């Protein structure tokens, strides 16, 4: 089993790469793919660059070119749910695209014909995450994560996404990775640690907490890798 781990930004994968036993870099499609060995197991790690298009490209390449059979995403997100504080972890039970809009034709937000508003993540991987969380004695929230090509730093937008998609957090890559993995029949999992609360202070909070929250997510993902192979 070859596992892919995707982050959006360098800061999201650096804490993963620093724990690898060996790393080989391959350049492909304007990006770098890190083929790594971790506790004797093969991983392929990449940061996609920010947004739905880059993350869809990276997920596709990891599966089609590198032969990865499972995709895990590790990174940070803006909180919608007031239960989520900076540094808290959330796993997606489903992913939707909050910026997808053909409502002019009577369709719901997030829907296009032959697509789905909400794509569920792999149930077994969610169970593994809960086991890891209970072993580590940490709280793990589960909920819908809304994805869009926007950094949300506005309470009105945040409330709209909350109401429209019943989402608990938002970011910019989860749903696009979900679309690719779903189409290709690859089990996938999206983990995020909160870096901000998507309000007017989101930009400043993001800059302050990106590194620390990215590390919280990365550490958890590697514990999950151990559990997947156990
Ligand atoms: C996107 N990521 C943010 C990238 C920001 C700045 C150079 C996660 C994220 C996020 N996305 C954290 N907080 C967010 C928010 N409030 N809105 C959207 O996945 C790059």
mmCIF file of C-alpha atoms and ligand atoms in Angstrom:
data_model
loop_
_atom_site.group_PDB
_atom_site.id
_atom_site.type_symbol
_atom_site.label_atom_id
_atom_site.label_comp_id
_atom_site.label_asym_id
_atom_site.label_seq_id
_atom_site.Cartn_x
_atom_site.Cartn_y
_atom_site.Cartn_z
ATOM 1 C CA UNK A 1 0.000 0.000 0.000
ATOM 2 C CA UNK A 2 1.454 3.307 -1.122
ATOM 3 C CA UNK A 3 -0.063 6.294 0.714
ATOM 4 C CA UNK A 4 -0.112 9.863 -0.593
ATOM 5 C CA UNK A 5 -0.088 12.809 1.788
ATOM 6 C CA UNK A 6 -1.023 16.205 0.381
ATOM 7 C CA UNK A 7 -0.736 19.654 1.933
ATOM 8 C CA UNK A 8 -1.517 22.893 0.130
ATOM 9 C CA UNK A 9 1.473 24.923 1.312
ATOM 10 C CA UNK A 10 5.120 24.138 2.030
ATOM 11 C CA UNK A 11 4.451 24.920 5.711
ATOM 12 C CA UNK A 12 1.860 22.124 5.766
ATOM 13 C CA UNK A 13 4.245 19.404 4.575
ATOM 14 C CA UNK A 14 7.540 20.546 6.152
ATOM 15 C CA UNK A 15 6.648 18.944 9.511
ATOM 16 C CA UNK A 16 5.996 15.684 7.600
ATOM 17 C CA UNK A 17 9.204 15.733 5.569
ATOM 18 C CA UNK A 18 11.291 16.372 8.695
ATOM 19 C CA UNK A 19 10.135 12.994 10.103
ATOM 20 C CA UNK A 20 10.960 10.879 7.026
ATOM 21 C CA UNK A 21 13.815 8.336 7.020
ATOM 22 C CA UNK A 22 14.703 9.065 3.386
ATOM 23 C CA UNK A 23 13.336 11.308 0.670
ATOM 24 C CA UNK A 24 13.734 11.307 -3.108
ATOM 25 C CA UNK A 25 12.513 14.375 -4.993
ATOM 26 C CA UNK A 26 10.887 14.115 -8.430
ATOM 27 C CA UNK A 27 9.820 17.153 -10.452
ATOM 28 C CA UNK A 28 6.594 16.766 -12.404
ATOM 29 C CA UNK A 29 3.983 19.187 -13.804
ATOM 30 C CA UNK A 30 5.644 22.216 -12.214
ATOM 31 C CA UNK A 31 5.744 20.647 -8.798
ATOM 32 C CA UNK A 32 7.939 18.523 -6.545
ATOM 33 C CA UNK A 33 6.869 15.075 -5.348
ATOM 34 C CA UNK A 34 8.694 13.624 -2.339
ATOM 35 C CA UNK A 35 8.902 9.824 -2.364
ATOM 36 C CA UNK A 36 9.682 9.011 1.216
ATOM 37 C CA UNK A 37 10.217 6.072 3.519
ATOM 38 C CA UNK A 38 8.592 6.353 6.944
ATOM 39 C CA UNK A 39 9.015 3.508 9.458
ATOM 40 C CA UNK A 40 9.857 1.257 6.500
ATOM 41 C CA UNK A 41 6.735 2.209 4.525
ATOM 42 C CA UNK A 42 6.414 4.090 1.239
ATOM 43 C CA UNK A 43 4.766 7.505 1.223
ATOM 44 C CA UNK A 44 4.555 10.121 -1.500
ATOM 45 C CA UNK A 45 4.233 13.658 -0.141
ATOM 46 C CA UNK A 46 3.553 16.896 -2.005
ATOM 47 C CA UNK A 47 2.289 20.393 -1.414
ATOM 48 C CA UNK A 48 -0.099 21.185 -4.219
ATOM 49 C CA UNK A 49 -0.094 25.006 -4.014
ATOM 50 C CA UNK A 50 -3.252 26.726 -2.868
ATOM 51 C CA UNK A 51 -6.728 26.172 -4.302
ATOM 52 C CA UNK A 52 -9.002 23.664 -5.977
ATOM 53 C CA UNK A 53 -7.281 23.421 -9.360
ATOM 54 C CA UNK A 54 -3.746 22.848 -8.063
ATOM 55 C CA UNK A 55 -4.924 20.354 -5.460
ATOM 56 C CA UNK A 56 -6.980 18.423 -8.040
ATOM 57 C CA UNK A 57 -3.906 18.248 -10.278
ATOM 58 C CA UNK A 58 -1.689 17.027 -7.446
ATOM 59 C CA UNK A 59 -4.162 14.392 -6.292
ATOM 60 C CA UNK A 60 -4.518 13.096 -9.849
ATOM 61 C CA UNK A 61 -0.753 12.842 -10.361
ATOM 62 C CA UNK A 62 -0.220 11.105 -7.032
ATOM 63 C CA UNK A 63 -2.754 8.467 -8.010
ATOM 64 C CA UNK A 64 -2.127 8.094 -11.746
ATOM 65 C CA UNK A 65 1.609 8.658 -11.984
ATOM 66 C CA UNK A 66 2.912 7.605 -8.564
ATOM 67 C CA UNK A 67 0.406 4.767 -8.079
ATOM 68 C CA UNK A 68 -0.819 5.894 -4.651
ATOM 69 C CA UNK A 69 -3.745 3.807 -3.415
ATOM 70 C CA UNK A 70 -4.896 6.103 -0.612
ATOM 71 C CA UNK A 71 -4.856 9.898 -0.198
ATOM 72 C CA UNK A 72 -4.561 11.732 3.116
ATOM 73 C CA UNK A 73 -4.702 15.529 3.314
ATOM 74 C CA UNK A 74 -3.063 17.412 6.167
ATOM 75 C CA UNK A 75 -3.302 21.155 6.687
ATOM 76 C CA UNK A 76 -5.006 24.087 8.341
ATOM 77 C CA UNK A 77 -8.496 25.578 8.047
ATOM 78 C CA UNK A 78 -10.684 28.425 9.162
ATOM 79 C CA UNK A 79 -13.242 27.483 11.828
ATOM 80 C CA UNK A 80 -16.949 28.012 11.293
ATOM 81 C CA UNK A 81 -18.256 26.080 14.299
ATOM 82 C CA UNK A 82 -17.831 28.023 17.542
ATOM 83 C CA UNK A 83 -16.779 24.726 19.161
ATOM 84 C CA UNK A 84 -13.546 24.854 17.165
ATOM 85 C CA UNK A 85 -10.676 26.886 18.630
ATOM 86 C CA UNK A 86 -7.291 27.648 17.073
ATOM 87 C CA UNK A 87 -5.177 24.465 17.155
ATOM 88 C CA UNK A 88 -8.196 22.114 17.310
ATOM 89 C CA UNK A 89 -8.429 19.234 14.825
ATOM 90 C CA UNK A 90 -11.344 18.489 12.547
ATOM 91 C CA UNK A 91 -11.854 15.557 10.182
ATOM 92 C CA UNK A 92 -14.204 15.953 7.252
ATOM 93 C CA UNK A 93 -17.093 13.522 7.056
ATOM 94 C CA UNK A 94 -17.941 15.201 3.750
ATOM 95 C CA UNK A 95 -16.633 17.937 1.490
ATOM 96 C CA UNK A 96 -18.544 20.494 -0.569
ATOM 97 C CA UNK A 97 -17.632 23.385 -2.877
ATOM 98 C CA UNK A 98 -19.074 26.593 -1.456
ATOM 99 C CA UNK A 99 -18.110 28.638 -4.521
ATOM 100 C CA UNK A 100 -19.831 26.406 -7.086
ATOM 101 C CA UNK A 101 -22.962 28.228 -8.207
ATOM 102 C CA UNK A 102 -25.373 27.461 -11.046
ATOM 103 C CA UNK A 103 -28.370 28.387 -8.902
ATOM 104 C CA UNK A 104 -29.616 30.502 -11.858
ATOM 105 C CA UNK A 105 -30.802 27.159 -13.300
ATOM 106 C CA UNK A 106 -32.626 26.103 -10.159
ATOM 107 C CA UNK A 107 -29.822 23.885 -8.844
ATOM 108 C CA UNK A 108 -28.707 24.027 -5.213
ATOM 109 C CA UNK A 109 -25.426 25.731 -4.273
ATOM 110 C CA UNK A 110 -22.452 23.398 -4.664
ATOM 111 C CA UNK A 111 -24.157 21.210 -7.260
ATOM 112 C CA UNK A 112 -23.498 20.610 -10.952
ATOM 113 C CA UNK A 113 -25.265 17.939 -13.023
ATOM 114 C CA UNK A 114 -23.687 14.496 -12.537
ATOM 115 C CA UNK A 115 -21.825 15.766 -9.477
ATOM 116 C CA UNK A 116 -22.680 15.673 -5.758
ATOM 117 C CA UNK A 117 -23.050 18.585 -3.332
ATOM 118 C CA UNK A 118 -21.224 16.711 -0.599
ATOM 119 C CA UNK A 119 -18.666 13.912 -1.120
ATOM 120 C CA UNK A 120 -18.140 11.635 1.892
ATOM 121 C CA UNK A 121 -14.661 10.622 3.081
ATOM 122 C CA UNK A 122 -13.643 7.016 3.691
ATOM 123 C CA UNK A 123 -15.420 5.594 6.737
ATOM 124 C CA UNK A 124 -12.545 3.298 7.779
ATOM 125 C CA UNK A 125 -10.056 6.168 7.727
ATOM 126 C CA UNK A 126 -12.412 8.209 9.912
ATOM 127 C CA UNK A 127 -12.589 5.300 12.372
ATOM 128 C CA UNK A 128 -8.786 5.090 12.418
ATOM 129 C CA UNK A 129 -8.631 8.843 13.138
ATOM 130 C CA UNK A 130 -10.980 8.423 16.100
ATOM 131 C CA UNK A 131 -8.855 5.582 17.445
ATOM 132 C CA UNK A 132 -5.677 7.678 17.128
ATOM 133 C CA UNK A 133 -7.395 10.626 18.842
ATOM 134 C CA UNK A 134 -8.516 8.467 21.752
ATOM 135 C CA UNK A 135 -5.011 6.937 22.073
ATOM 136 C CA UNK A 136 -3.522 10.434 22.135
ATOM 137 C CA UNK A 137 -6.260 11.638 24.499
ATOM 138 C CA UNK A 138 -7.203 14.545 22.275
ATOM 139 C CA UNK A 139 -10.544 15.830 21.028
ATOM 140 C CA UNK A 140 -11.375 15.358 17.380
ATOM 141 C CA UNK A 141 -14.305 17.098 15.765
ATOM 142 C CA UNK A 142 -16.021 15.595 12.748
ATOM 143 C CA UNK A 143 -18.091 17.660 10.342
ATOM 144 C CA UNK A 144 -18.619 19.008 6.873
ATOM 145 C CA UNK A 145 -15.747 21.012 5.446
ATOM 146 C CA UNK A 146 -16.571 23.600 2.776
ATOM 147 C CA UNK A 147 -13.982 24.333 0.098
ATOM 148 C CA UNK A 148 -13.713 27.307 -2.240
ATOM 149 C CA UNK A 149 -11.144 29.369 -4.092
ATOM 150 C CA UNK A 150 -11.300 32.148 -1.513
ATOM 151 C CA UNK A 151 -9.581 32.870 1.781
ATOM 152 C CA UNK A 152 -12.630 33.723 3.883
ATOM 153 C CA UNK A 153 -12.062 36.610 6.281
ATOM 154 C CA UNK A 154 -15.617 37.865 6.707
ATOM 155 C CA UNK A 155 -18.301 36.936 9.257
ATOM 156 C CA UNK A 156 -21.166 37.315 6.767
ATOM 157 C CA UNK A 157 -19.596 34.936 4.263
ATOM 158 C CA UNK A 158 -18.778 32.531 7.056
ATOM 159 C CA UNK A 159 -22.423 32.514 8.266
ATOM 160 C CA UNK A 160 -23.646 31.976 4.720
ATOM 161 C CA UNK A 161 -21.368 28.941 4.256
ATOM 162 C CA UNK A 162 -22.421 27.633 7.669
ATOM 163 C CA UNK A 163 -26.118 27.839 6.848
ATOM 164 C CA UNK A 164 -25.964 26.766 3.208
ATOM 165 C CA UNK A 165 -23.719 23.713 3.666
ATOM 166 C CA UNK A 166 -24.028 22.966 7.417
ATOM 167 C CA UNK A 167 -20.230 23.191 7.381
ATOM 168 C CA UNK A 168 -17.993 23.279 10.463
ATOM 169 C CA UNK A 169 -14.812 24.598 8.809
ATOM 170 C CA UNK A 170 -13.600 25.992 5.518
ATOM 171 C CA UNK A 171 -10.491 25.792 3.391
ATOM 172 C CA UNK A 172 -9.454 25.767 -0.274
ATOM 173 C CA UNK A 173 -8.494 22.202 -1.326
ATOM 174 C CA UNK A 174 -10.514 19.476 0.377
ATOM 175 C CA UNK A 175 -13.459 19.186 -2.003
ATOM 176 C CA UNK A 176 -11.310 19.154 -5.136
ATOM 177 C CA UNK A 177 -9.201 16.313 -3.729
ATOM 178 C CA UNK A 178 -12.502 14.614 -2.856
ATOM 179 C CA UNK A 179 -13.827 14.933 -6.423
ATOM 180 C CA UNK A 180 -10.655 13.371 -7.868
ATOM 181 C CA UNK A 181 -10.410 10.518 -5.362
ATOM 182 C CA UNK A 182 -14.118 9.773 -5.621
ATOM 183 C CA UNK A 183 -13.948 9.624 -9.424
ATOM 184 C CA UNK A 184 -10.888 7.342 -9.349
ATOM 185 C CA UNK A 185 -12.175 5.093 -6.568
ATOM 186 C CA UNK A 186 -9.366 5.934 -4.129
ATOM 187 C CA UNK A 187 -10.096 6.090 -0.378
ATOM 188 C CA UNK A 188 -9.324 9.543 0.983
ATOM 189 C CA UNK A 189 -9.301 11.472 4.229
ATOM 190 C CA UNK A 190 -9.132 15.204 5.017
ATOM 191 C CA UNK A 191 -7.662 16.471 8.303
ATOM 192 C CA UNK A 192 -7.316 20.124 9.263
ATOM 193 C CA UNK A 193 -6.113 21.972 12.344
ATOM 194 C CA UNK A 194 -7.706 25.370 12.897
ATOM 195 C CA UNK A 195 -5.513 28.395 12.117
ATOM 196 C CA UNK A 196 -8.166 31.148 12.323
ATOM 197 C CA UNK A 197 -11.893 31.666 12.625
ATOM 198 C CA UNK A 198 -12.550 33.096 9.127
ATOM 199 C CA UNK A 199 -13.545 36.513 10.516
ATOM 200 C CA UNK A 200 -11.939 39.961 10.018
ATOM 201 C CA UNK A 201 -8.863 38.852 11.976
ATOM 202 C CA UNK A 202 -8.411 35.694 9.895
ATOM 203 C CA UNK A 203 -5.468 36.997 7.882
ATOM 204 C CA UNK A 204 -3.482 37.922 10.971
ATOM 205 C CA UNK A 205 -4.418 34.760 12.860
ATOM 206 C CA UNK A 206 -3.521 32.635 9.857
ATOM 207 C CA UNK A 207 -0.036 34.159 9.683
ATOM 208 C CA UNK A 208 0.420 33.681 13.424
ATOM 209 C CA UNK A 209 -0.852 30.088 13.665
ATOM 210 C CA UNK A 210 -0.112 28.502 10.270
ATOM 211 C CA UNK A 211 3.095 26.852 11.449
ATOM 212 C CA UNK A 212 1.885 25.596 14.839
ATOM 213 C CA UNK A 213 -1.467 24.330 13.547
ATOM 214 C CA UNK A 214 0.131 22.704 10.480
ATOM 215 C CA UNK A 215 2.403 20.762 12.835
ATOM 216 C CA UNK A 216 -0.548 19.573 14.945
ATOM 217 C CA UNK A 217 -2.203 18.214 11.802
ATOM 218 C CA UNK A 218 1.009 16.650 10.433
ATOM 219 C CA UNK A 219 1.818 14.869 13.716
ATOM 220 C CA UNK A 220 -1.688 13.415 13.813
ATOM 221 C CA UNK A 221 -1.517 12.245 10.188
ATOM 222 C CA UNK A 222 1.738 10.380 10.834
ATOM 223 C CA UNK A 223 0.167 8.651 13.840
ATOM 224 C CA UNK A 224 -2.635 7.650 11.486
ATOM 225 C CA UNK A 225 -0.121 6.244 8.974
ATOM 226 C CA UNK A 226 1.316 4.065 11.763
ATOM 227 C CA UNK A 227 -2.188 2.889 12.640
ATOM 228 C CA UNK A 228 -3.098 2.180 8.989
ATOM 229 C CA UNK A 229 -0.054 -0.085 8.675
ATOM 230 C CA UNK A 230 -0.511 -1.663 12.140
HETATM 231 C C1 LIG B 1 -6.385 27.058 2.235
HETATM 232 N N1 LIG B 1 -5.749 27.458 3.458
HETATM 233 C C2 LIG B 1 -5.427 28.890 3.463
HETATM 234 C C3 LIG B 1 -4.430 29.355 2.466
HETATM 235 C C4 LIG B 1 -4.137 30.829 2.634
HETATM 236 C C5 LIG B 1 -2.404 32.606 2.243
HETATM 237 C C6 LIG B 1 -1.050 32.865 1.616
HETATM 238 C C7 LIG B 1 -6.504 27.034 4.662
HETATM 239 C C8 LIG B 1 -7.292 28.098 5.365
HETATM 240 C C9 LIG B 1 -8.353 28.833 4.863
HETATM 241 N N2 LIG B 1 -8.970 28.828 3.656
HETATM 242 C C10 LIG B 1 -7.073 28.533 6.646
HETATM 243 N N3 LIG B 1 -7.973 29.486 6.971
HETATM 244 C C11 LIG B 1 -8.772 29.689 5.896
HETATM 245 C C12 LIG B 1 -9.843 30.585 5.638
HETATM 246 N N4 LIG B 1 -10.244 31.459 6.578
HETATM 247 N N5 LIG B 1 -10.424 30.559 4.420
HETATM 248 C C13 LIG B 1 -9.997 29.684 3.479
HETATM 249 O O1 LIG B 1 -6.770 25.743 2.273
HETATM 250 C C14 LIG B 1 -2.930 31.259 1.893
#
